[in-house]
Short mmCIF file of C-alpha atoms and ligand atoms in Angstrom, two decimals:
data_model
loop_
_atom_site.label_atom_id
_atom_site.label_comp_id
_atom_site.label_asym_id
_atom_site.label_seq_id
_atom_site.Cartn_x
_atom_site.Cartn_y
_atom_site.Cartn_z
CA UNK A 1402 0.00 0.00 0.00
CA UNK A 1403 1.32 3.46 -0.79
CA UNK A 1404 0.22 7.03 -0.10
CA UNK A 1405 -1.35 8.39 3.03
CA UNK A 1406 -3.93 6.70 5.18
CA UNK A 1407 -7.18 8.66 5.64
CA UNK A 1408 -7.87 9.82 9.20
CA UNK A 1409 -11.52 10.56 9.95
CA UNK A 1410 -12.80 12.27 13.08
CA UNK A 1411 -15.56 10.34 14.75
CA UNK A 1412 -17.71 11.20 17.76
CA UNK A 1413 -16.68 8.92 20.66
CA UNK A 1414 -20.12 9.18 22.30
CA UNK A 1415 -22.14 8.51 19.17
CA UNK A 1416 -19.93 7.20 16.37
CA UNK A 1417 -21.18 8.30 12.95
CA UNK A 1418 -22.91 5.32 11.35
CA UNK A 1419 -21.73 5.92 7.76
CA UNK A 1420 -18.08 5.85 8.89
CA UNK A 1421 -18.60 2.75 11.01
CA UNK A 1422 -20.27 1.09 8.00
CA UNK A 1423 -17.39 2.16 5.75
CA UNK A 1424 -14.80 0.83 8.25
CA UNK A 1425 -16.70 -2.46 8.61
CA UNK A 1426 -16.71 -2.85 4.82
CA UNK A 1427 -12.94 -2.36 4.73
CA UNK A 1428 -12.56 -5.08 7.38
CA UNK A 1429 -14.96 -7.41 5.57
CA UNK A 1430 -12.83 -7.04 2.43
CA UNK A 1431 -9.68 -7.99 4.35
CA UNK A 1432 -8.34 -4.48 5.08
CA UNK A 1433 -6.90 -2.88 8.23
CA UNK A 1434 -8.59 -0.18 10.35
CA UNK A 1435 -7.14 1.56 13.44
CA UNK A 1436 -9.64 2.51 16.15
CA UNK A 1437 -9.63 3.57 19.79
CA UNK A 1438 -10.20 1.16 22.63
CA UNK A 1439 -10.21 2.51 26.19
CA UNK A 1440 -6.58 1.37 26.63
CA UNK A 1441 -4.69 2.23 23.44
CA UNK A 1442 -5.52 2.47 19.71
CA UNK A 1443 -5.80 -0.98 18.11
CA UNK A 1444 -4.99 -2.07 14.56
CA UNK A 1445 -7.96 -4.22 13.57
CA UNK A 1446 -8.57 -6.97 11.05
CA UNK A 1447 -11.35 -9.56 10.68
CA UNK A 1448 -10.15 -12.20 13.18
CA UNK A 1449 -11.65 -15.02 11.11
CA UNK A 1450 -9.75 -14.04 7.93
CA UNK A 1451 -6.14 -15.36 8.03
CA UNK A 1452 -4.93 -13.24 5.08
CA UNK A 1453 -6.27 -10.07 6.70
CA UNK A 1454 -4.65 -10.96 10.04
CA UNK A 1455 -1.35 -11.66 8.27
CA UNK A 1456 -1.48 -8.05 7.00
CA UNK A 1457 -1.45 -6.82 10.62
CA UNK A 1458 1.87 -8.61 11.21
CA UNK A 1459 3.30 -7.15 7.97
CA UNK A 1460 2.15 -3.57 8.74
CA UNK A 1461 3.60 -3.66 12.27
CA UNK A 1462 6.74 -5.67 11.48
CA UNK A 1463 5.56 -7.96 14.27
CA UNK A 1464 7.13 -11.39 14.82
CA UNK A 1465 4.68 -14.17 13.86
CA UNK A 1466 5.33 -15.76 17.28
CA UNK A 1467 3.41 -13.02 19.13
CA UNK A 1468 -0.33 -13.84 19.34
CA UNK A 1469 -3.07 -11.22 18.92
CA UNK A 1470 -5.97 -10.30 21.20
CA UNK A 1471 -9.43 -10.88 19.74
CA UNK A 1472 -11.98 -8.13 20.44
CA UNK A 1473 -15.59 -9.21 20.78
CA UNK A 1474 -18.89 -7.41 21.21
CA UNK A 1475 -20.16 -9.37 24.20
CA UNK A 1476 -19.93 -12.65 26.10
CA UNK A 1477 -21.99 -14.45 23.44
CA UNK A 1478 -19.40 -13.58 20.79
CA UNK A 1479 -16.53 -14.41 23.17
CA UNK A 1480 -17.98 -17.88 23.58
CA UNK A 1481 -17.80 -18.47 19.81
CA UNK A 1482 -14.03 -17.89 19.98
CA UNK A 1483 -13.27 -20.36 22.79
CA UNK A 1484 -13.74 -24.11 23.34
CA UNK A 1485 -15.33 -23.77 26.74
CA UNK A 1486 -16.40 -20.98 29.04
CA UNK A 1487 -15.51 -21.78 32.65
CA UNK A 1488 -17.25 -20.17 35.63
CA UNK A 1489 -14.12 -18.05 36.25
CA UNK A 1490 -14.50 -16.47 32.80
CA UNK A 1491 -18.18 -15.78 33.45
CA UNK A 1492 -17.42 -14.12 36.81
CA UNK A 1493 -14.61 -11.98 35.40
CA UNK A 1494 -16.63 -10.95 32.34
CA UNK A 1495 -19.45 -9.85 34.63
CA UNK A 1496 -17.07 -7.90 36.85
CA UNK A 1497 -14.83 -6.24 34.25
CA UNK A 1498 -16.33 -6.31 30.73
CA UNK A 1499 -16.52 -4.10 28.81
CA UNK A 1500 -13.07 -3.17 30.06
CA UNK A 1501 -9.29 -3.66 30.05
CA UNK A 1502 -9.10 -7.38 30.91
CA UNK A 1503 -8.07 -10.01 28.35
CA UNK A 1504 -8.94 -13.63 29.14
CA UNK A 1505 -6.75 -16.37 27.64
CA UNK A 1506 -8.74 -19.58 27.02
CA UNK A 1507 -8.54 -22.62 24.72
CA UNK A 1508 -9.47 -21.42 21.23
CA UNK A 1509 -12.35 -22.60 19.04
CA UNK A 1510 -12.25 -23.58 15.36
CA UNK A 1511 -13.22 -20.10 14.09
CA UNK A 1512 -9.90 -18.61 15.25
CA UNK A 1513 -7.15 -19.21 12.69
CA UNK A 1514 -3.55 -20.19 13.57
CA UNK A 1515 -2.13 -16.82 12.57
CA UNK A 1516 -4.10 -15.08 15.37
CA UNK A 1517 -2.77 -17.36 18.12
CA UNK A 1518 0.76 -17.71 16.69
CA UNK A 1519 -0.03 -21.39 16.25
CA UNK A 1520 -0.92 -21.85 19.93
CA UNK A 1521 -4.02 -23.57 21.27
CA UNK A 1522 -5.22 -20.62 23.33
CA UNK A 1523 -6.74 -17.26 22.39
CA UNK A 1524 -6.96 -13.95 24.25
CA UNK A 1525 -10.42 -12.32 24.16
CA UNK A 1526 -11.83 -9.11 25.53
CA UNK A 1527 -14.79 -6.71 25.18
CA UNK A 1528 -13.42 -3.17 24.70
CA UNK A 1529 -15.16 -0.24 26.37
CA UNK A 1530 -15.41 2.36 23.59
CA UNK A 1531 -18.48 2.78 21.42
CA UNK A 1532 -16.32 3.01 18.31
CA UNK A 1533 -14.83 -0.44 18.95
CA UNK A 1534 -18.10 -2.05 19.93
CA UNK A 1535 -20.09 -0.53 17.05
CA UNK A 1536 -17.38 -1.61 14.62
CA UNK A 1537 -17.44 -5.22 15.88
CA UNK A 1538 -21.22 -5.23 15.71
CA UNK A 1539 -21.25 -3.81 12.18
CA UNK A 1540 -18.74 -6.43 11.04
CA UNK A 1541 -20.65 -9.16 12.89
CA UNK A 1542 -17.39 -10.96 13.65
CA UNK A 1543 -14.56 -10.67 16.17
CA UNK A 1544 -11.75 -8.23 15.41
CA UNK A 1545 -8.11 -9.18 16.01
CA UNK A 1546 -6.22 -6.08 17.11
CA UNK A 1547 -2.79 -5.46 18.58
CA UNK A 1548 -1.75 -1.97 19.61
CA UNK A 1549 -1.54 0.20 16.46
CA UNK A 1550 2.22 0.89 16.51
CA UNK A 1551 5.29 -0.56 14.81
CA UNK A 1552 6.52 -3.61 16.72
CA UNK A 1553 8.61 -2.76 19.85
CA UNK A 1554 7.60 0.92 19.60
CA UNK A 1555 5.51 2.97 22.00
CA UNK A 1556 1.76 2.22 21.97
CA UNK A 1557 -0.55 4.95 20.59
CA UNK A 1558 -3.00 6.82 22.82
CA UNK A 1559 -4.09 9.34 20.14
CA UNK A 1560 -4.71 8.96 16.39
CA UNK A 1561 -1.65 11.06 15.54
CA UNK A 1562 0.61 8.44 17.18
CA UNK A 1563 -0.93 5.81 14.89
CA UNK A 1564 -0.35 7.93 11.79
CA UNK A 1565 3.27 8.56 12.80
CA UNK A 1566 4.00 4.82 12.80
CA UNK A 1567 1.62 3.32 10.25
CA UNK A 1568 0.71 6.02 7.69
CA UNK A 1569 0.44 4.45 4.23
CA UNK A 1570 0.57 0.91 5.66
CA UNK A 1571 -3.11 0.62 6.73
CA UNK A 1572 -6.46 1.52 5.17
CA UNK A 1573 -8.18 3.84 7.64
CA UNK A 1574 -7.70 5.54 11.02
CA UNK A 1575 -10.83 6.38 13.05
CA UNK A 1576 -9.91 9.33 15.29
CA UNK A 1577 -12.20 9.47 18.32
CA UNK A 1578 -9.79 11.40 20.54
CA UNK A 1579 -7.41 10.28 23.30
CA UNK A 1580 -7.86 6.95 25.06
CA UNK A 1581 -8.95 7.06 28.68
CA UNK A 1582 -7.01 4.24 30.38
CA UNK A 1583 -3.73 4.68 28.53
CA UNK A 1584 -2.02 1.33 29.23
CA UNK A 1585 -2.77 -2.00 27.54
CA UNK A 1586 -5.20 -4.47 29.13
CA UNK A 1587 -4.33 -6.89 31.89
CA UNK A 1588 -3.77 -10.31 30.24
CA UNK A 1589 -4.97 -13.20 32.41
CA UNK A 1590 -4.27 -16.85 31.59
CA UNK A 1591 -7.24 -19.05 32.49
CA UNK A 1592 -5.80 -22.20 30.88
CA UNK A 1593 -3.80 -23.10 33.99
CA UNK A 1594 -5.35 -24.36 37.22
CA UNK A 1595 -4.40 -21.21 39.07
CA UNK A 1596 -5.17 -18.06 37.03
CA UNK A 1597 -1.99 -16.24 36.12
CA UNK A 1598 -1.39 -12.66 35.00
CA UNK A 1599 0.79 -12.62 31.88
CA UNK A 1600 0.78 -8.84 31.48
CA UNK A 1601 -0.16 -6.45 34.30
CA UNK A 1602 -2.63 -3.65 33.54
CA UNK A 1603 -4.94 -1.28 35.35
CA UNK A 1604 -7.06 -4.21 36.60
CA UNK A 1605 -4.89 -5.69 39.36
CA UNK A 1606 -4.32 -9.23 40.67
CA UNK A 1607 -6.10 -8.19 43.86
CA UNK A 1608 -9.22 -7.04 41.98
CA UNK A 1609 -9.29 -10.23 39.90
CA UNK A 1610 -8.82 -12.38 43.00
CA UNK A 1611 -11.70 -10.61 44.73
CA UNK A 1612 -14.00 -11.14 41.72
CA UNK A 1613 -13.11 -14.85 41.91
CA UNK A 1614 -14.21 -15.12 45.52
CA UNK A 1615 -10.85 -14.54 47.16
CA UNK A 1616 -8.76 -16.77 44.90
CA UNK A 1617 -5.02 -16.06 44.78
CA UNK A 1618 -3.91 -14.98 41.34
CA UNK A 1619 -0.34 -15.61 40.24
CA UNK A 1620 1.62 -12.66 38.93
CA UNK A 1621 4.66 -12.47 36.74
CA UNK A 1622 7.10 -9.92 38.17
CA UNK A 1623 7.91 -7.06 35.79
CA UNK A 1624 11.61 -7.10 36.51
CA UNK A 1625 12.08 -10.88 36.35
CA UNK A 1626 10.06 -11.10 33.17
CA UNK A 1627 11.79 -8.20 31.43
CA UNK A 1628 15.17 -9.75 32.14
CA UNK A 1629 14.49 -13.45 31.90
CA UNK A 1630 12.23 -16.12 30.45
CA UNK A 1631 9.04 -14.96 28.79
CA UNK A 1632 5.74 -16.00 30.33
CA UNK A 1633 3.60 -14.84 27.44
CA UNK A 1634 4.63 -15.71 23.91
CA UNK A 1635 5.98 -12.61 22.24
CA UNK A 1636 6.43 -10.64 25.44
CA UNK A 1637 9.73 -9.07 24.57
CA UNK A 1638 12.12 -7.60 27.09
CA UNK A 1639 12.65 -4.47 25.01
CA UNK A 1640 9.25 -3.13 24.13
CA UNK A 1641 7.29 0.09 24.39
CA UNK A 1642 10.66 1.76 23.81
CA UNK A 1643 11.09 5.37 22.67
CA UNK A 1644 13.84 6.26 20.19
CA UNK A 1645 15.76 8.40 22.68
CA UNK A 1646 18.23 6.67 25.00
CA UNK A 1647 16.12 5.85 28.05
CA UNK A 1648 17.51 4.91 31.45
CA UNK A 1649 16.06 4.26 34.89
CA UNK A 1650 17.99 5.73 37.77
CA UNK A 1651 17.72 5.74 41.57
CA UNK A 1652 17.10 9.29 42.82
CA UNK A 1653 20.39 9.36 44.77
CA UNK A 1654 22.38 8.65 41.57
CA UNK A 1655 20.79 11.58 39.68
CA UNK A 1656 23.75 13.93 40.44
CA UNK A 1657 26.05 11.53 38.51
CA UNK A 1658 24.02 11.73 35.27
CA UNK A 1659 25.62 13.81 32.52
CA UNK A 1660 22.81 15.64 30.79
CA UNK A 1661 22.80 16.37 27.04
CA UNK A 1662 21.23 19.64 25.87
CA UNK A 1663 17.90 17.96 25.15
CA UNK A 1664 16.81 15.70 27.97
CA UNK A 1665 13.80 14.86 30.12
CA UNK A 1666 13.37 13.60 33.66
CA UNK A 1667 10.23 11.57 34.41
CA UNK A 1668 9.53 11.07 38.11
CA UNK A 1669 6.89 8.59 39.32
CA UNK A 1670 5.24 8.79 42.75
CA UNK A 1671 6.01 11.83 44.92
CA UNK A 1672 9.78 11.52 45.37
CA UNK A 1673 12.54 13.90 46.39
CA UNK A 1674 14.96 14.16 43.52
CA UNK A 1675 18.22 16.16 43.60
CA UNK A 1676 18.25 19.27 41.37
CA UNK A 1677 18.95 18.91 37.64
CA UNK A 1678 20.00 21.55 35.06
CA UNK A 1679 17.27 24.06 34.09
CA UNK A 1680 17.31 22.80 30.50
CA UNK A 1681 15.97 19.38 31.56
CA UNK A 1682 12.21 18.96 31.01
CA UNK A 1683 10.76 17.50 34.18
CA UNK A 1684 7.44 15.67 34.47
CA UNK A 1685 6.06 14.28 37.71
CA UNK A 1686 3.41 11.55 37.62
CA UNK A 1687 2.09 11.50 41.16
CA UNK A 1688 -0.48 8.68 41.03
CA UNK A 1689 -0.70 5.34 39.16
CA UNK A 1690 -3.85 6.49 37.36
CA UNK A 1691 -2.31 9.68 36.01
CA UNK A 1692 0.88 7.80 35.11
CA UNK A 1693 -1.10 5.19 33.16
CA UNK A 1694 -2.91 7.88 31.19
CA UNK A 1695 0.19 10.00 30.55
CA UNK A 1696 3.06 7.52 30.10
CA UNK A 1697 2.84 6.79 26.37
CA UNK A 1698 1.92 10.38 25.48
CA UNK A 1699 5.03 11.51 27.38
CA UNK A 1700 7.28 9.02 25.60
CA UNK A 1701 5.84 10.04 22.21
CA UNK A 1702 6.30 13.72 23.12
CA UNK A 1703 9.95 13.10 24.08
CA UNK A 1704 10.53 11.50 20.66
CA UNK A 1705 8.67 14.28 18.82
CA UNK A 1706 10.84 16.85 20.62
CA UNK A 1707 13.98 15.03 19.42
CA UNK A 1708 15.31 14.47 22.93
CA UNK A 1709 18.60 12.61 23.33
CA UNK A 1710 18.04 11.26 26.82
CA UNK A 1711 15.08 10.25 28.96
CA UNK A 1712 15.82 9.62 32.64
CA UNK A 1713 13.16 7.76 34.61
CA UNK A 1714 12.94 7.67 38.39
CA UNK A 1715 10.68 4.63 38.77
CA UNK A 1716 7.85 4.25 41.27
CA UNK A 1717 8.14 1.92 44.28
CA UNK A 1718 7.29 -1.78 43.98
CA UNK A 1719 3.73 -1.56 45.25
CA UNK A 1720 0.74 -3.39 43.68
CA UNK A 1721 -0.87 -0.22 42.33
CA UNK A 1722 2.32 0.68 40.42
CA UNK A 1723 2.90 -2.79 38.93
CA UNK A 1724 1.55 -2.09 35.43
CA UNK A 1725 3.48 1.17 35.08
CA UNK A 1726 6.67 -0.50 36.35
CA UNK A 1727 6.22 -3.35 33.85
CA UNK A 1728 6.11 -0.90 30.90
CA UNK A 1729 8.95 1.25 32.31
CA UNK A 1730 11.19 -1.81 32.70
CA UNK A 1731 10.64 -2.60 29.03
CA UNK A 1732 11.10 1.00 27.85
CA UNK A 1733 14.34 1.72 29.77
CA UNK A 1734 17.69 0.21 30.70
CA UNK A 1735 19.11 0.25 34.22
CA UNK A 1736 21.75 2.91 34.91
CA UNK A 1737 24.56 2.69 35.78
CA UNK A 1738 24.50 -0.40 33.55
CA UNK A 1739 24.45 -3.60 35.53
CA UNK A 1740 23.19 -1.80 38.62
CA UNK A 1741 20.68 -3.78 40.66
CA UNK A 1742 17.07 -2.81 40.03
O1 TXA B 691 -5.35 -3.16 25.68
C1 TXA B 691 -4.95 -4.00 24.87
O2 TXA B 691 -4.78 -5.18 25.18
C2 TXA B 691 -4.66 -3.52 23.44
C3 TXA B 691 -5.96 -3.04 22.81
C4 TXA B 691 -5.82 -2.71 21.34
O3 TXA B 691 -6.94 -4.01 23.02
N1 TXA B 691 -4.06 -4.55 22.67
C5 TXA B 691 -2.77 -4.96 22.84
O4 TXA B 691 -2.37 -5.95 21.96
O5 TXA B 691 -2.04 -4.51 23.69
P1 TXA B 691 -0.84 -6.34 21.75
O6 TXA B 691 -0.86 -7.26 20.59
O7 TXA B 691 0.00 -5.14 21.63
O8 TXA B 691 -0.50 -7.18 23.03
C6 TXA B 691 -1.12 -8.43 23.24
C7 TXA B 691 -0.47 -9.14 24.38
C8 TXA B 691 0.90 -9.66 24.02
O9 TXA B 691 1.73 -9.55 25.15
C9 TXA B 691 0.62 -11.12 23.68
O10 TXA B 691 1.74 -11.93 23.85
C10 TXA B 691 -0.49 -11.44 24.68
O11 TXA B 691 -1.28 -10.27 24.73
N2 TXA B 691 -1.35 -12.54 24.18
C11 TXA B 691 -2.27 -12.50 23.19
N3 TXA B 691 -2.82 -13.71 23.00
C12 TXA B 691 -2.25 -14.55 23.88
C13 TXA B 691 -2.37 -15.92 24.16
N4 TXA B 691 -3.20 -16.72 23.46
N5 TXA B 691 -1.61 -16.45 25.14
C14 TXA B 691 -0.77 -15.66 25.85
N6 TXA B 691 -0.59 -14.35 25.62
C15 TXA B 691 -1.31 -13.79 24.65
MG1 MG B 692 1.60 -3.84 21.67
#
């Protein structure tokens, strides 16, 4: 595909029907459409069409070993994508759908190999935006959609981020404004006896455990996972990474950093940080919620400003910061190199 991809503005509260119909037609014909979910913008294709799904991997430069999440309109459609629907899935769908929770279950025959990277399980979720839900309904089939960015890049939270990465490589971008959650969904594996979080998100292990009647949910530590074996296929250690050199630094080591002319300091949680040169752009994200909303926009802004260095002072290892820490550990390297995290 060559040339520029059309971007159309669409009302998030009441998505214009003609544009939804047009986007659904593109999907039905095997094309690719980017649209907002509540977490990040997704790059959608008809999940039941293997050629269309293969185009997602080509457009993103994504390794074929990394499975895609399938977006469905409701529980009834989710059930067509999976072999069985255990009581845990029912309880979690009731508690969190539509919303940022992906459930990994054994896949059904309608889900092609290319979606699951050849695996026997599929991730499904009901997104919480009208644009996404109307689009799925208009297509009448599930939509496979990863985040709408080039592989290993920073996920998009506004349509402009999508265009920056994928202009000319996809058929249409539906611009319904910024996303409201800002970080990708929590991915929960329900194929093992004890449910296990493969990717932390704004829905925490504690919340999931509570919805399952006090069950203990296993978590994969951000740091261990970023450095070592991968729990989820395709979960790469370096991911969500901006172009600028990005390092994470303990506050007490900040005075040792040598700052280039164009640099930013991102501080998470209220923390005392030693003074830095006036030229350094400083952003403080005081709460997990604001950090989740702002993180990707900040990383995109740092790249757009042509910064040479991003220094991150990470938040403490508390449950409410787990999702942000997971993404920061993938976006940055420890500094000084080899320092304990
Ligand atoms: O919030 C989100 O989840 C966004 C929006 C667009 O829905 N999507 C998203 O997709 O983040 P993506 O492709 O960027 O990340 C999907 C994650 C990957 O870590 C992948 O390995 C994991 O989900 N995943 C998908 N299917 C899986 C499966 N069957 N088993 C294990 N992990 C799976
Ligand atoms: Mg992604």
